[in-house]
PDB file of C-alpha atoms in Angstrom:
ATOM      1  CA  UNK V   1     -24.419  29.946 -11.832  1.00 56.00           C
ATOM      2  CA  UNK V   2     -25.484  27.477  -9.168  1.00 63.00           C
ATOM      3  CA  UNK V   3     -27.576  24.395  -9.962  1.00 74.00           C
ATOM      4  CA  UNK V   4     -30.224  23.077  -7.610  1.00 84.00           C
ATOM      5  CA  UNK V   5     -30.825  19.380  -7.100  1.00 85.00           C
ATOM      6  CA  UNK V   6     -34.311  19.779  -8.598  1.00 85.00           C
ATOM      7  CA  UNK V   7     -32.776  21.078 -11.836  1.00 86.00           C
ATOM      8  CA  UNK V   8     -31.089  17.755 -12.540  1.00 90.00           C
ATOM      9  CA  UNK V   9     -32.692  15.519 -15.189  1.00 93.00           C
ATOM     10  CA  UNK V  10     -34.727  12.517 -14.059  1.00 94.00           C
ATOM     11  CA  UNK V  11     -32.109  10.046 -15.286  1.00 94.00           C
ATOM     12  CA  UNK V  12     -29.389  11.589 -13.104  1.00 93.00           C
ATOM     13  CA  UNK V  13     -31.617  11.804 -10.039  1.00 93.00           C
ATOM     14  CA  UNK V  14     -32.556   8.131 -10.439  1.00 93.00           C
ATOM     15  CA  UNK V  15     -28.861   7.297 -10.696  1.00 93.00           C
ATOM     16  CA  UNK V  16     -28.224   9.118  -7.419  1.00 93.00           C
ATOM     17  CA  UNK V  17     -31.142   7.278  -5.824  1.00 93.00           C
ATOM     18  CA  UNK V  18     -29.639   3.941  -6.897  1.00 90.00           C
ATOM     19  CA  UNK V  19     -26.566   4.633  -4.711  1.00 90.00           C
ATOM     20  CA  UNK V  20     -28.614   5.803  -1.726  1.00 92.00           C
ATOM     21  CA  UNK V  21     -29.563   3.591   1.238  1.00 91.00           C
ATOM     22  CA  UNK V  22     -33.298   3.087   1.515  1.00 92.00           C
ATOM     23  CA  UNK V  23     -33.479   4.747   4.960  1.00 90.00           C
ATOM     24  CA  UNK V  24     -31.596   7.809   3.682  1.00 92.00           C
ATOM     25  CA  UNK V  25     -33.862   7.864   0.641  1.00 92.00           C
ATOM     26  CA  UNK V  26     -36.924   8.131   2.867  1.00 92.00           C
ATOM     27  CA  UNK V  27     -35.453  10.694   5.261  1.00 91.00           C
ATOM     28  CA  UNK V  28     -33.619  12.931   2.784  1.00 91.00           C
ATOM     29  CA  UNK V  29     -35.735  12.929  -0.373  1.00 91.00           C
ATOM     30  CA  UNK V  30     -39.302  11.926   0.444  1.00 93.00           C
ATOM     31  CA  UNK V  31     -41.951  14.674   0.380  1.00 93.00           C
ATOM     32  CA  UNK V  32     -39.646  17.403  -0.941  1.00 91.00           C
ATOM     33  CA  UNK V  33     -41.956  17.793  -3.929  1.00 93.00           C
ATOM     34  CA  UNK V  34     -44.307  15.707  -6.066  1.00 94.00           C
ATOM     35  CA  UNK V  35     -41.776  15.157  -8.848  1.00 94.00           C
ATOM     36  CA  UNK V  36     -39.181  13.645  -6.503  1.00 93.00           C
ATOM     37  CA  UNK V  37     -41.893  11.543  -4.847  1.00 93.00           C
ATOM     38  CA  UNK V  38     -42.941  10.178  -8.238  1.00 95.00           C
ATOM     39  CA  UNK V  39     -39.334   9.335  -9.089  1.00 94.00           C
ATOM     40  CA  UNK V  40     -38.903   7.510  -5.767  1.00 94.00           C
ATOM     41  CA  UNK V  41     -42.143   5.611  -6.370  1.00 94.00           C
ATOM     42  CA  UNK V  42     -40.825   4.477  -9.750  1.00 94.00           C
ATOM     43  CA  UNK V  43     -37.942   2.591  -8.111  1.00 93.00           C
ATOM     44  CA  UNK V  44     -38.233  -1.194  -8.050  1.00 91.00           C
ATOM     45  CA  UNK V  45     -36.442  -3.981  -6.174  1.00 92.00           C
ATOM     46  CA  UNK V  46     -35.254  -1.827  -3.276  1.00 94.00           C
ATOM     47  CA  UNK V  47     -33.025  -3.491  -0.671  1.00 93.00           C
ATOM     48  CA  UNK V  48     -33.802  -3.304   3.059  1.00 92.00           C
ATOM     49  CA  UNK V  49     -31.444  -4.313   5.890  1.00 90.00           C
ATOM     50  CA  UNK V  50     -33.051  -4.777   9.315  1.00 87.00           C
ATOM     51  CA  UNK V  51     -30.320  -4.871  11.963  1.00 85.00           C
ATOM     52  CA  UNK V  52     -31.797  -3.427  15.173  1.00 78.00           C
ATOM     53  CA  UNK V  53     -35.454  -2.610  14.568  1.00 74.00           C
ATOM     54  CA  UNK V  54     -38.475  -4.634  13.546  1.00 73.00           C
ATOM     55  CA  UNK V  55     -39.436  -1.960  11.053  1.00 77.00           C
ATOM     56  CA  UNK V  56     -38.395   1.517   9.946  1.00 83.00           C
ATOM     57  CA  UNK V  57     -40.076   4.463   8.300  1.00 88.00           C
ATOM     58  CA  UNK V  58     -38.562   3.335   5.008  1.00 89.00           C
ATOM     59  CA  UNK V  59     -39.840  -0.228   5.379  1.00 88.00           C
ATOM     60  CA  UNK V  60     -43.366   1.093   5.854  1.00 90.00           C
ATOM     61  CA  UNK V  61     -43.131   3.717   3.119  1.00 92.00           C
ATOM     62  CA  UNK V  62     -41.611   1.451   0.450  1.00 93.00           C
ATOM     63  CA  UNK V  63     -42.985  -1.930   1.507  1.00 92.00           C
ATOM     64  CA  UNK V  64     -44.412  -2.666  -1.946  1.00 93.00           C
ATOM     65  CA  UNK V  65     -41.181  -1.615  -3.682  1.00 95.00           C
ATOM     66  CA  UNK V  66     -38.832  -3.709  -1.539  1.00 95.00           C
ATOM     67  CA  UNK V  67     -37.546  -6.756  -3.388  1.00 95.00           C
ATOM     68  CA  UNK V  68     -34.691  -7.777  -1.063  1.00 95.00           C
ATOM     69  CA  UNK V  69     -34.688  -8.081   2.735  1.00 93.00           C
ATOM     70  CA  UNK V  70     -31.676  -8.915   4.912  1.00 92.00           C
ATOM     71  CA  UNK V  71     -32.500  -9.726   8.549  1.00 90.00           C
ATOM     72  CA  UNK V  72     -29.710  -9.213  11.101  1.00 87.00           C
ATOM     73  CA  UNK V  73     -31.828  -9.109  14.257  1.00 82.00           C
ATOM     74  CA  UNK V  74     -33.475 -11.639  16.561  1.00 79.00           C
ATOM     75  CA  UNK V  75     -36.517  -9.414  16.885  1.00 82.00           C
ATOM     76  CA  UNK V  76     -39.748 -10.522  15.231  1.00 83.00           C
ATOM     77  CA  UNK V  77     -40.081  -9.305  11.659  1.00 83.00           C
ATOM     78  CA  UNK V  78     -43.334  -9.428   9.725  1.00 87.00           C
ATOM     79  CA  UNK V  79     -42.699 -10.331   6.092  1.00 90.00           C
ATOM     80  CA  UNK V  80     -46.263 -10.225   4.799  1.00 89.00           C
ATOM     81  CA  UNK V  81     -46.081  -6.470   4.096  1.00 89.00           C
ATOM     82  CA  UNK V  82     -43.334  -7.025   1.475  1.00 92.00           C
ATOM     83  CA  UNK V  83     -45.647  -8.334  -1.212  1.00 91.00           C
ATOM     84  CA  UNK V  84     -43.024  -8.158  -3.980  1.00 94.00           C
ATOM     85  CA  UNK V  85     -40.195  -9.759  -2.025  1.00 95.00           C
ATOM     86  CA  UNK V  86     -37.966 -11.885  -4.260  1.00 96.00           C
ATOM     87  CA  UNK V  87     -34.777 -12.164  -2.160  1.00 97.00           C
ATOM     88  CA  UNK V  88     -34.620 -13.053   1.548  1.00 96.00           C
ATOM     89  CA  UNK V  89     -31.430 -13.444   3.604  1.00 94.00           C
ATOM     90  CA  UNK V  90     -31.757 -14.570   7.225  1.00 90.00           C
ATOM     91  CA  UNK V  91     -28.302 -14.063   8.713  1.00 85.00           C
ATOM     92  CA  UNK V  92     -29.806 -14.413  12.176  1.00 75.00           C
ATOM     93  CA  UNK V  93     -33.055 -16.346  12.048  1.00 76.00           C
ATOM     94  CA  UNK V  94     -35.519 -17.300  14.732  1.00 80.00           C
ATOM     95  CA  UNK V  95     -38.343 -19.796  14.629  1.00 83.00           C
ATOM     96  CA  UNK V  96     -40.681 -16.861  14.086  1.00 84.00           C
ATOM     97  CA  UNK V  97     -38.752 -15.822  10.967  1.00 85.00           C
ATOM     98  CA  UNK V  98     -38.638 -19.356   9.579  1.00 86.00           C
ATOM     99  CA  UNK V  99     -42.341 -19.979  10.096  1.00 86.00           C
ATOM    100  CA  UNK V 100     -43.093 -16.989   7.840  1.00 89.00           C
ATOM    101  CA  UNK V 101     -41.364 -18.559   4.855  1.00 91.00           C
ATOM    102  CA  UNK V 102     -44.650 -19.762   3.433  1.00 91.00           C
ATOM    103  CA  UNK V 103     -45.959 -19.690  -0.163  1.00 92.00           C
ATOM    104  CA  UNK V 104     -48.821 -17.394   0.799  1.00 92.00           C
ATOM    105  CA  UNK V 105     -46.473 -14.920   2.546  1.00 92.00           C
ATOM    106  CA  UNK V 106     -43.551 -14.788   0.072  1.00 93.00           C
ATOM    107  CA  UNK V 107     -44.978 -16.290  -3.146  1.00 93.00           C
ATOM    108  CA  UNK V 108     -42.437 -14.583  -5.438  1.00 94.00           C
ATOM    109  CA  UNK V 109     -39.301 -15.786  -3.654  1.00 95.00           C
ATOM    110  CA  UNK V 110     -36.386 -16.298  -6.075  1.00 97.00           C
ATOM    111  CA  UNK V 111     -33.417 -16.225  -3.655  1.00 97.00           C
ATOM    112  CA  UNK V 112     -33.388 -17.672  -0.123  1.00 95.00           C
ATOM    113  CA  UNK V 113     -30.359 -17.800   2.174  1.00 93.00           C
ATOM    114  CA  UNK V 114     -30.322 -19.201   5.729  1.00 88.00           C
ATOM    115  CA  UNK V 115     -26.590 -19.577   6.475  1.00 76.00           C
ATOM    116  CA  UNK V 116     -26.994 -20.503  10.157  1.00 70.00           C
ATOM    117  CA  UNK V 117     -27.894 -24.130  10.970  1.00 53.00           C
ATOM    118  CA  UNK V 118     -31.278 -24.857  12.506  1.00 56.00           C
ATOM    119  CA  UNK V 119     -32.244 -28.387  13.431  1.00 53.00           C
ATOM    120  CA  UNK V 120     -35.948 -28.376  14.223  1.00 63.00           C
ATOM    121  CA  UNK V 121     -39.338 -29.360  12.915  1.00 68.00           C
ATOM    122  CA  UNK V 122     -39.549 -25.890  11.335  1.00 72.00           C
ATOM    123  CA  UNK V 123     -36.602 -26.450   9.010  1.00 76.00           C
ATOM    124  CA  UNK V 124     -37.824 -29.958   8.120  1.00 78.00           C
ATOM    125  CA  UNK V 125     -41.171 -28.479   7.123  1.00 80.00           C
ATOM    126  CA  UNK V 126     -39.435 -25.734   5.150  1.00 85.00           C
ATOM    127  CA  UNK V 127     -37.343 -28.309   3.273  1.00 85.00           C
ATOM    128  CA  UNK V 128     -40.450 -30.296   2.377  1.00 85.00           C
ATOM    129  CA  UNK V 129     -41.929 -27.150   0.834  1.00 89.00           C
ATOM    130  CA  UNK V 130     -38.756 -26.169  -1.006  1.00 90.00           C
ATOM    131  CA  UNK V 131     -38.423 -29.598  -2.601  1.00 90.00           C
ATOM    132  CA  UNK V 132     -42.111 -29.924  -3.489  1.00 89.00           C
ATOM    133  CA  UNK V 133     -42.459 -26.849  -5.706  1.00 91.00           C
ATOM    134  CA  UNK V 134     -44.347 -24.767  -3.158  1.00 92.00           C
ATOM    135  CA  UNK V 135     -42.161 -21.810  -4.244  1.00 94.00           C
ATOM    136  CA  UNK V 136     -42.383 -22.059  -8.033  1.00 94.00           C
ATOM    137  CA  UNK V 137     -40.186 -18.977  -8.631  1.00 95.00           C
ATOM    138  CA  UNK V 138     -37.304 -20.125  -6.392  1.00 96.00           C
ATOM    139  CA  UNK V 139     -33.995 -20.426  -8.251  1.00 97.00           C
ATOM    140  CA  UNK V 140     -31.347 -20.260  -5.481  1.00 97.00           C
ATOM    141  CA  UNK V 141     -31.494 -21.685  -1.958  1.00 95.00           C
ATOM    142  CA  UNK V 142     -28.942 -21.868   0.848  1.00 93.00           C
ATOM    143  CA  UNK V 143     -30.891 -23.759   3.494  1.00 87.00           C
ATOM    144  CA  UNK V 144     -28.075 -25.245   5.583  1.00 79.00           C
ATOM    145  CA  UNK V 145     -29.271 -28.317   7.497  1.00 80.00           C
ATOM    146  CA  UNK V 146     -31.482 -30.669   5.477  1.00 85.00           C
ATOM    147  CA  UNK V 147     -32.095 -34.255   6.528  1.00 82.00           C
ATOM    148  CA  UNK V 148     -33.883 -37.119   4.826  1.00 80.00           C
ATOM    149  CA  UNK V 149     -37.622 -36.731   5.474  1.00 79.00           C
ATOM    150  CA  UNK V 150     -39.216 -39.488   7.581  1.00 71.00           C
ATOM    151  CA  UNK V 151     -41.562 -40.156   4.688  1.00 69.00           C
ATOM    152  CA  UNK V 152     -40.083 -39.755   1.210  1.00 69.00           C
ATOM    153  CA  UNK V 153     -42.793 -37.299   0.245  1.00 72.00           C
ATOM    154  CA  UNK V 154     -40.853 -34.750  -1.820  1.00 84.00           C
ATOM    155  CA  UNK V 155     -42.181 -34.217  -5.322  1.00 86.00           C
ATOM    156  CA  UNK V 156     -40.259 -31.978  -7.746  1.00 88.00           C
ATOM    157  CA  UNK V 157     -39.085 -28.382  -7.819  1.00 91.00           C
ATOM    158  CA  UNK V 158     -38.182 -27.763 -11.465  1.00 93.00           C
ATOM    159  CA  UNK V 159     -37.288 -24.098 -10.844  1.00 94.00           C
ATOM    160  CA  UNK V 160     -34.387 -24.745  -8.451  1.00 96.00           C
ATOM    161  CA  UNK V 161     -31.049 -24.251 -10.209  1.00 97.00           C
ATOM    162  CA  UNK V 162     -28.561 -23.617  -7.374  1.00 97.00           C
ATOM    163  CA  UNK V 163     -28.525 -25.257  -3.967  1.00 96.00           C
ATOM    164  CA  UNK V 164     -26.203 -24.965  -0.954  1.00 95.00           C
ATOM    165  CA  UNK V 165     -26.860 -27.131   2.089  1.00 92.00           C
ATOM    166  CA  UNK V 166     -25.456 -29.249   4.899  1.00 89.00           C
ATOM    167  CA  UNK V 167     -26.793 -32.658   5.805  1.00 88.00           C
ATOM    168  CA  UNK V 168     -26.054 -35.472   8.243  1.00 85.00           C
ATOM    169  CA  UNK V 169     -26.781 -38.022   5.529  1.00 85.00           C
ATOM    170  CA  UNK V 170     -25.102 -38.451   2.160  1.00 85.00           C
ATOM    171  CA  UNK V 171     -28.268 -40.234   1.042  1.00 85.00           C
ATOM    172  CA  UNK V 172     -29.843 -36.801   0.669  1.00 88.00           C
ATOM    173  CA  UNK V 173     -28.016 -36.365  -2.657  1.00 90.00           C
ATOM    174  CA  UNK V 174     -30.104 -38.864  -4.705  1.00 88.00           C
ATOM    175  CA  UNK V 175     -33.263 -37.319  -3.263  1.00 89.00           C
ATOM    176  CA  UNK V 176     -32.132 -33.845  -4.290  1.00 92.00           C
ATOM    177  CA  UNK V 177     -31.272 -34.977  -7.813  1.00 92.00           C
ATOM    178  CA  UNK V 178     -34.707 -36.542  -8.140  1.00 89.00           C
ATOM    179  CA  UNK V 179     -36.484 -33.502  -6.716  1.00 91.00           C
ATOM    180  CA  UNK V 180     -34.536 -30.875  -8.677  1.00 93.00           C
ATOM    181  CA  UNK V 181     -34.378 -32.010 -12.322  1.00 93.00           C
ATOM    182  CA  UNK V 182     -32.989 -28.636 -13.499  1.00 95.00           C
ATOM    183  CA  UNK V 183     -30.341 -28.209 -10.792  1.00 97.00           C
ATOM    184  CA  UNK V 184     -27.102 -26.771 -12.184  1.00 98.00           C
ATOM    185  CA  UNK V 185     -25.090 -26.103  -9.006  1.00 98.00           C
ATOM    186  CA  UNK V 186     -25.013 -28.347  -5.910  1.00 98.00           C
ATOM    187  CA  UNK V 187     -22.815 -27.622  -2.898  1.00 97.00           C
ATOM    188  CA  UNK V 188     -23.183 -29.996   0.031  1.00 95.00           C
ATOM    189  CA  UNK V 189     -21.297 -30.319   3.302  1.00 92.00           C
ATOM    190  CA  UNK V 190     -21.649 -33.452   5.409  1.00 88.00           C
ATOM    191  CA  UNK V 191     -22.229 -33.022   9.152  1.00 85.00           C
ATOM    192  CA  UNK V 192     -21.901 -36.738   9.892  1.00 79.00           C
ATOM    193  CA  UNK V 193     -19.986 -39.702   8.516  1.00 70.00           C
ATOM    194  CA  UNK V 194     -22.887 -41.869   7.378  1.00 67.00           C
ATOM    195  CA  UNK V 195     -22.163 -43.624   4.067  1.00 64.00           C
ATOM    196  CA  UNK V 196     -24.526 -44.460   1.224  1.00 65.00           C
ATOM    197  CA  UNK V 197     -27.368 -46.789   2.131  1.00 64.00           C
ATOM    198  CA  UNK V 198     -28.997 -48.045  -1.056  1.00 59.00           C
ATOM    199  CA  UNK V 199     -32.007 -49.284   0.923  1.00 57.00           C
ATOM    200  CA  UNK V 200     -32.965 -45.700   1.806  1.00 56.00           C
ATOM    201  CA  UNK V 201     -32.928 -44.093  -1.620  1.00 59.00           C
ATOM    202  CA  UNK V 202     -32.414 -45.075  -5.222  1.00 64.00           C
ATOM    203  CA  UNK V 203     -30.304 -43.212  -7.705  1.00 65.00           C
ATOM    204  CA  UNK V 204     -32.410 -41.360 -10.280  1.00 66.00           C
ATOM    205  CA  UNK V 205     -32.481 -42.953 -13.710  1.00 66.00           C
ATOM    206  CA  UNK V 206     -31.967 -39.706 -15.584  1.00 72.00           C
ATOM    207  CA  UNK V 207     -29.211 -37.850 -17.390  1.00 86.00           C
ATOM    208  CA  UNK V 208     -29.127 -35.020 -14.864  1.00 93.00           C
ATOM    209  CA  UNK V 209     -27.986 -31.544 -16.104  1.00 96.00           C
ATOM    210  CA  UNK V 210     -25.882 -30.806 -12.993  1.00 97.00           C
ATOM    211  CA  UNK V 211     -22.782 -28.808 -13.997  1.00 98.00           C
ATOM    212  CA  UNK V 212     -21.111 -27.875 -10.681  1.00 98.00           C
ATOM    213  CA  UNK V 213     -20.723 -30.367  -7.827  1.00 98.00           C
ATOM    214  CA  UNK V 214     -18.972 -29.346  -4.587  1.00 97.00           C
ATOM    215  CA  UNK V 215     -18.765 -31.985  -1.863  1.00 95.00           C
ATOM    216  CA  UNK V 216     -17.196 -31.531   1.576  1.00 93.00           C
ATOM    217  CA  UNK V 217     -16.828 -34.426   3.976  1.00 89.00           C
ATOM    218  CA  UNK V 218     -17.345 -34.148   7.736  1.00 77.00           C
ATOM    219  CA  UNK V 219     -14.035 -32.577   8.897  1.00 71.00           C
ATOM    220  CA  UNK V 220     -12.983 -35.281  11.387  1.00 68.00           C
ATOM    221  CA  UNK V 221     -14.416 -38.204   9.443  1.00 69.00           C
ATOM    222  CA  UNK V 222     -12.144 -40.936   8.172  1.00 65.00           C
ATOM    223  CA  UNK V 223     -14.900 -42.988   6.565  1.00 66.00           C
ATOM    224  CA  UNK V 224     -14.683 -43.664   2.830  1.00 73.00           C
ATOM    225  CA  UNK V 225     -17.703 -42.370   0.935  1.00 71.00           C
ATOM    226  CA  UNK V 226     -18.325 -44.397  -2.204  1.00 78.00           C
ATOM    227  CA  UNK V 227     -19.168 -41.214  -4.006  1.00 85.00           C
ATOM    228  CA  UNK V 228     -18.265 -42.637  -7.412  1.00 87.00           C
ATOM    229  CA  UNK V 229     -21.593 -44.487  -7.415  1.00 85.00           C
ATOM    230  CA  UNK V 230     -23.186 -41.081  -8.067  1.00 88.00           C
ATOM    231  CA  UNK V 231     -21.130 -40.337 -11.157  1.00 92.00           C
ATOM    232  CA  UNK V 232     -23.206 -42.213 -13.791  1.00 90.00           C
ATOM    233  CA  UNK V 233     -26.303 -40.075 -13.139  1.00 89.00           C
ATOM    234  CA  UNK V 234     -24.512 -36.701 -13.341  1.00 94.00           C
ATOM    235  CA  UNK V 235     -22.404 -37.089 -16.510  1.00 94.00           C
ATOM    236  CA  UNK V 236     -22.688 -33.408 -17.473  1.00 96.00           C
ATOM    237  CA  UNK V 237     -20.607 -32.099 -14.563  1.00 97.00           C
ATOM    238  CA  UNK V 238     -17.954 -29.600 -15.644  1.00 98.00           C
ATOM    239  CA  UNK V 239     -16.673 -28.458 -12.260  1.00 98.00           C
ATOM    240  CA  UNK V 240     -15.779 -30.702  -9.302  1.00 97.00           C
ATOM    241  CA  UNK V 241     -14.543 -29.645  -5.885  1.00 97.00           C
ATOM    242  CA  UNK V 242     -13.988 -32.554  -3.486  1.00 95.00           C
ATOM    243  CA  UNK V 243     -12.959 -32.502   0.178  1.00 94.00           C
ATOM    244  CA  UNK V 244     -13.055 -36.154   1.207  1.00 91.00           C
ATOM    245  CA  UNK V 245     -11.291 -39.404   2.042  1.00 89.00           C
ATOM    246  CA  UNK V 246     -10.663 -42.165  -0.460  1.00 89.00           C
ATOM    247  CA  UNK V 247      -8.970 -45.554  -0.353  1.00 87.00           C
ATOM    248  CA  UNK V 248      -7.294 -44.927  -3.712  1.00 89.00           C
ATOM    249  CA  UNK V 249      -6.651 -41.500  -5.173  1.00 92.00           C
ATOM    250  CA  UNK V 250      -5.592 -43.024  -8.492  1.00 92.00           C
ATOM    251  CA  UNK V 251      -8.809 -45.039  -8.834  1.00 91.00           C
ATOM    252  CA  UNK V 252     -10.921 -42.016  -7.917  1.00 94.00           C
ATOM    253  CA  UNK V 253      -9.232 -39.857 -10.560  1.00 95.00           C
ATOM    254  CA  UNK V 254      -9.674 -42.605 -13.123  1.00 94.00           C
ATOM    255  CA  UNK V 255     -13.382 -42.867 -12.297  1.00 95.00           C
ATOM    256  CA  UNK V 256     -13.735 -39.077 -12.571  1.00 96.00           C
ATOM    257  CA  UNK V 257     -11.977 -39.065 -15.953  1.00 96.00           C
ATOM    258  CA  UNK V 258     -14.188 -41.831 -17.335  1.00 96.00           C
ATOM    259  CA  UNK V 259     -17.428 -40.350 -15.982  1.00 95.00           C
ATOM    260  CA  UNK V 260     -17.062 -36.629 -16.731  1.00 96.00           C
ATOM    261  CA  UNK V 261     -15.968 -36.097 -20.300  1.00 95.00           C
ATOM    262  CA  UNK V 262     -16.809 -32.361 -20.151  1.00 96.00           C
ATOM    263  CA  UNK V 263     -14.917 -31.681 -16.896  1.00 97.00           C
ATOM    264  CA  UNK V 264     -12.855 -28.482 -17.184  1.00 96.00           C
ATOM    265  CA  UNK V 265     -12.339 -27.468 -13.544  1.00 97.00           C
ATOM    266  CA  UNK V 266     -11.135 -29.713 -10.727  1.00 97.00           C
ATOM    267  CA  UNK V 267     -10.230 -28.707  -7.177  1.00 97.00           C
ATOM    268  CA  UNK V 268      -9.614 -31.033  -4.285  1.00 95.00           C
ATOM    269  CA  UNK V 269      -8.394 -31.680  -0.787  1.00 94.00           C
ATOM    270  CA  UNK V 270      -8.390 -35.460  -0.714  1.00 93.00           C
ATOM    271  CA  UNK V 271      -6.936 -37.783   1.895  1.00 90.00           C
ATOM    272  CA  UNK V 272      -5.943 -41.229   0.691  1.00 89.00           C
ATOM    273  CA  UNK V 273      -6.227 -43.533   3.685  1.00 82.00           C
ATOM    274  CA  UNK V 274      -4.793 -46.016   4.168  1.00 78.00           C
ATOM    275  CA  UNK V 275      -2.432 -44.961   1.478  1.00 69.00           C
ATOM    276  CA  UNK V 276      -1.488 -47.381  -1.317  1.00 61.00           C
ATOM    277  CA  UNK V 277       1.795 -49.267  -1.411  1.00 54.00           C
ATOM    278  CA  UNK V 278       2.709 -47.071  -4.381  1.00 64.00           C
ATOM    279  CA  UNK V 279       1.999 -43.368  -4.519  1.00 72.00           C
ATOM    280  CA  UNK V 280      -0.103 -41.925  -7.319  1.00 81.00           C
ATOM    281  CA  UNK V 281       1.708 -41.146 -10.553  1.00 89.00           C
ATOM    282  CA  UNK V 282       1.030 -37.408 -10.467  1.00 92.00           C
ATOM    283  CA  UNK V 283       2.997 -36.688 -13.634  1.00 93.00           C
ATOM    284  CA  UNK V 284       0.754 -39.018 -15.627  1.00 94.00           C
ATOM    285  CA  UNK V 285      -2.408 -37.707 -13.929  1.00 95.00           C
ATOM    286  CA  UNK V 286      -1.525 -34.046 -14.579  1.00 95.00           C
ATOM    287  CA  UNK V 287      -0.776 -34.686 -18.225  1.00 94.00           C
ATOM    288  CA  UNK V 288      -4.005 -36.614 -18.819  1.00 95.00           C
ATOM    289  CA  UNK V 289      -6.256 -33.548 -18.569  1.00 95.00           C
ATOM    290  CA  UNK V 290      -5.678 -29.808 -18.254  1.00 95.00           C
ATOM    291  CA  UNK V 291      -7.896 -29.423 -15.194  1.00 96.00           C
ATOM    292  CA  UNK V 292      -5.605 -31.822 -13.259  1.00 96.00           C
ATOM    293  CA  UNK V 293      -2.483 -29.715 -13.799  1.00 95.00           C
ATOM    294  CA  UNK V 294      -2.566 -28.176 -10.287  1.00 95.00           C
ATOM    295  CA  UNK V 295      -2.824 -31.455  -8.363  1.00 96.00           C
ATOM    296  CA  UNK V 296      -0.013 -31.961  -5.894  1.00 94.00           C
ATOM    297  CA  UNK V 297       0.841 -34.262  -2.989  1.00 92.00           C
ATOM    298  CA  UNK V 298       0.916 -31.779  -0.138  1.00 91.00           C
ATOM    299  CA  UNK V 299       1.703 -34.225   2.648  1.00 88.00           C
ATOM    300  CA  UNK V 300       2.553 -37.877   2.903  1.00 85.00           C
ATOM    301  CA  UNK V 301       3.607 -40.386   5.503  1.00 83.00           C
ATOM    302  CA  UNK V 302       3.285 -44.099   6.059  1.00 78.00           C
ATOM    303  CA  UNK V 303      -0.440 -44.100   6.830  1.00 78.00           C
ATOM    304  CA  UNK V 304      -1.846 -41.540   4.413  1.00 83.00           C
ATOM    305  CA  UNK V 305      -1.327 -38.988   1.641  1.00 89.00           C
ATOM    306  CA  UNK V 306      -2.953 -35.599   1.229  1.00 91.00           C
ATOM    307  CA  UNK V 307      -3.615 -34.501  -2.371  1.00 94.00           C
ATOM    308  CA  UNK V 308      -4.628 -30.915  -3.058  1.00 96.00           C
ATOM    309  CA  UNK V 309      -4.814 -28.382  -5.843  1.00 95.00           C
ATOM    310  CA  UNK V 310      -3.105 -25.006  -5.643  1.00 77.00           C
ATOM    311  CA  UNK V 311      -6.433 -23.303  -4.958  1.00 64.00           C
ATOM    312  CA  UNK V 312      -6.638 -25.257  -1.689  1.00 58.00           C
TER     313      UNK V 312
END
């Protein structure tokens, strides 16, 4: 005895729908009958990928049900029809796309990813909104290039918990810590070799809850960032991942050990330059804490040493 698709229970049909692309959902199942239409209308948080067109039949049909949009085209996309949008990924973004990231257009934004760098007045304006609580639901942001605003006008964004960005200035870090008092994860990549300038920003006087701190120095930079000056304000860090230069690997490890009592994960790719007259005592360092057990001296010569963990 054969079974028709319509004979399946609602739960099984909904399961099938959950594995179906939104465009196929619209073309294959819409308007077959009222029951299937009602089941499709019950779906929430649909995901739409726009790669070649500005809009599709599915994007029009399910605009109020779409919770995630991925833009892979340079063509102009209108976001204001997706009134329940909570996740936006701009793999290829234009100024038109960026200008639409406004509180009145995407008020329910929880996840924002802009992996390609844009250096313009548009991104500076976007950063000022992100770090001034204009998107009160935002939890995760990958905004790439962020520079220090000409006027230190950021307020606070207590909802932000995870942040990925690049910046030409290391002085952006104190500003971020001040602006994001509930930040748990911070990943920052330097695009220049500017060092801390205490006249630009002050370190926050709070016991910040940051748990994960990933810092990557400008690839060709040989400048020594005095990053240890940040440690007292982020004592709750449990995971560190450092790609940087230091004048003393031993002193840096000692500062890390004294500052982060809860540290349980440590990864690094650290150049000691110019290297000390005596190399670091790796046996003592590895035995001092479990998270140091994978540290090794990968390369050494007269002018410098390279210390890494096995993960790097």
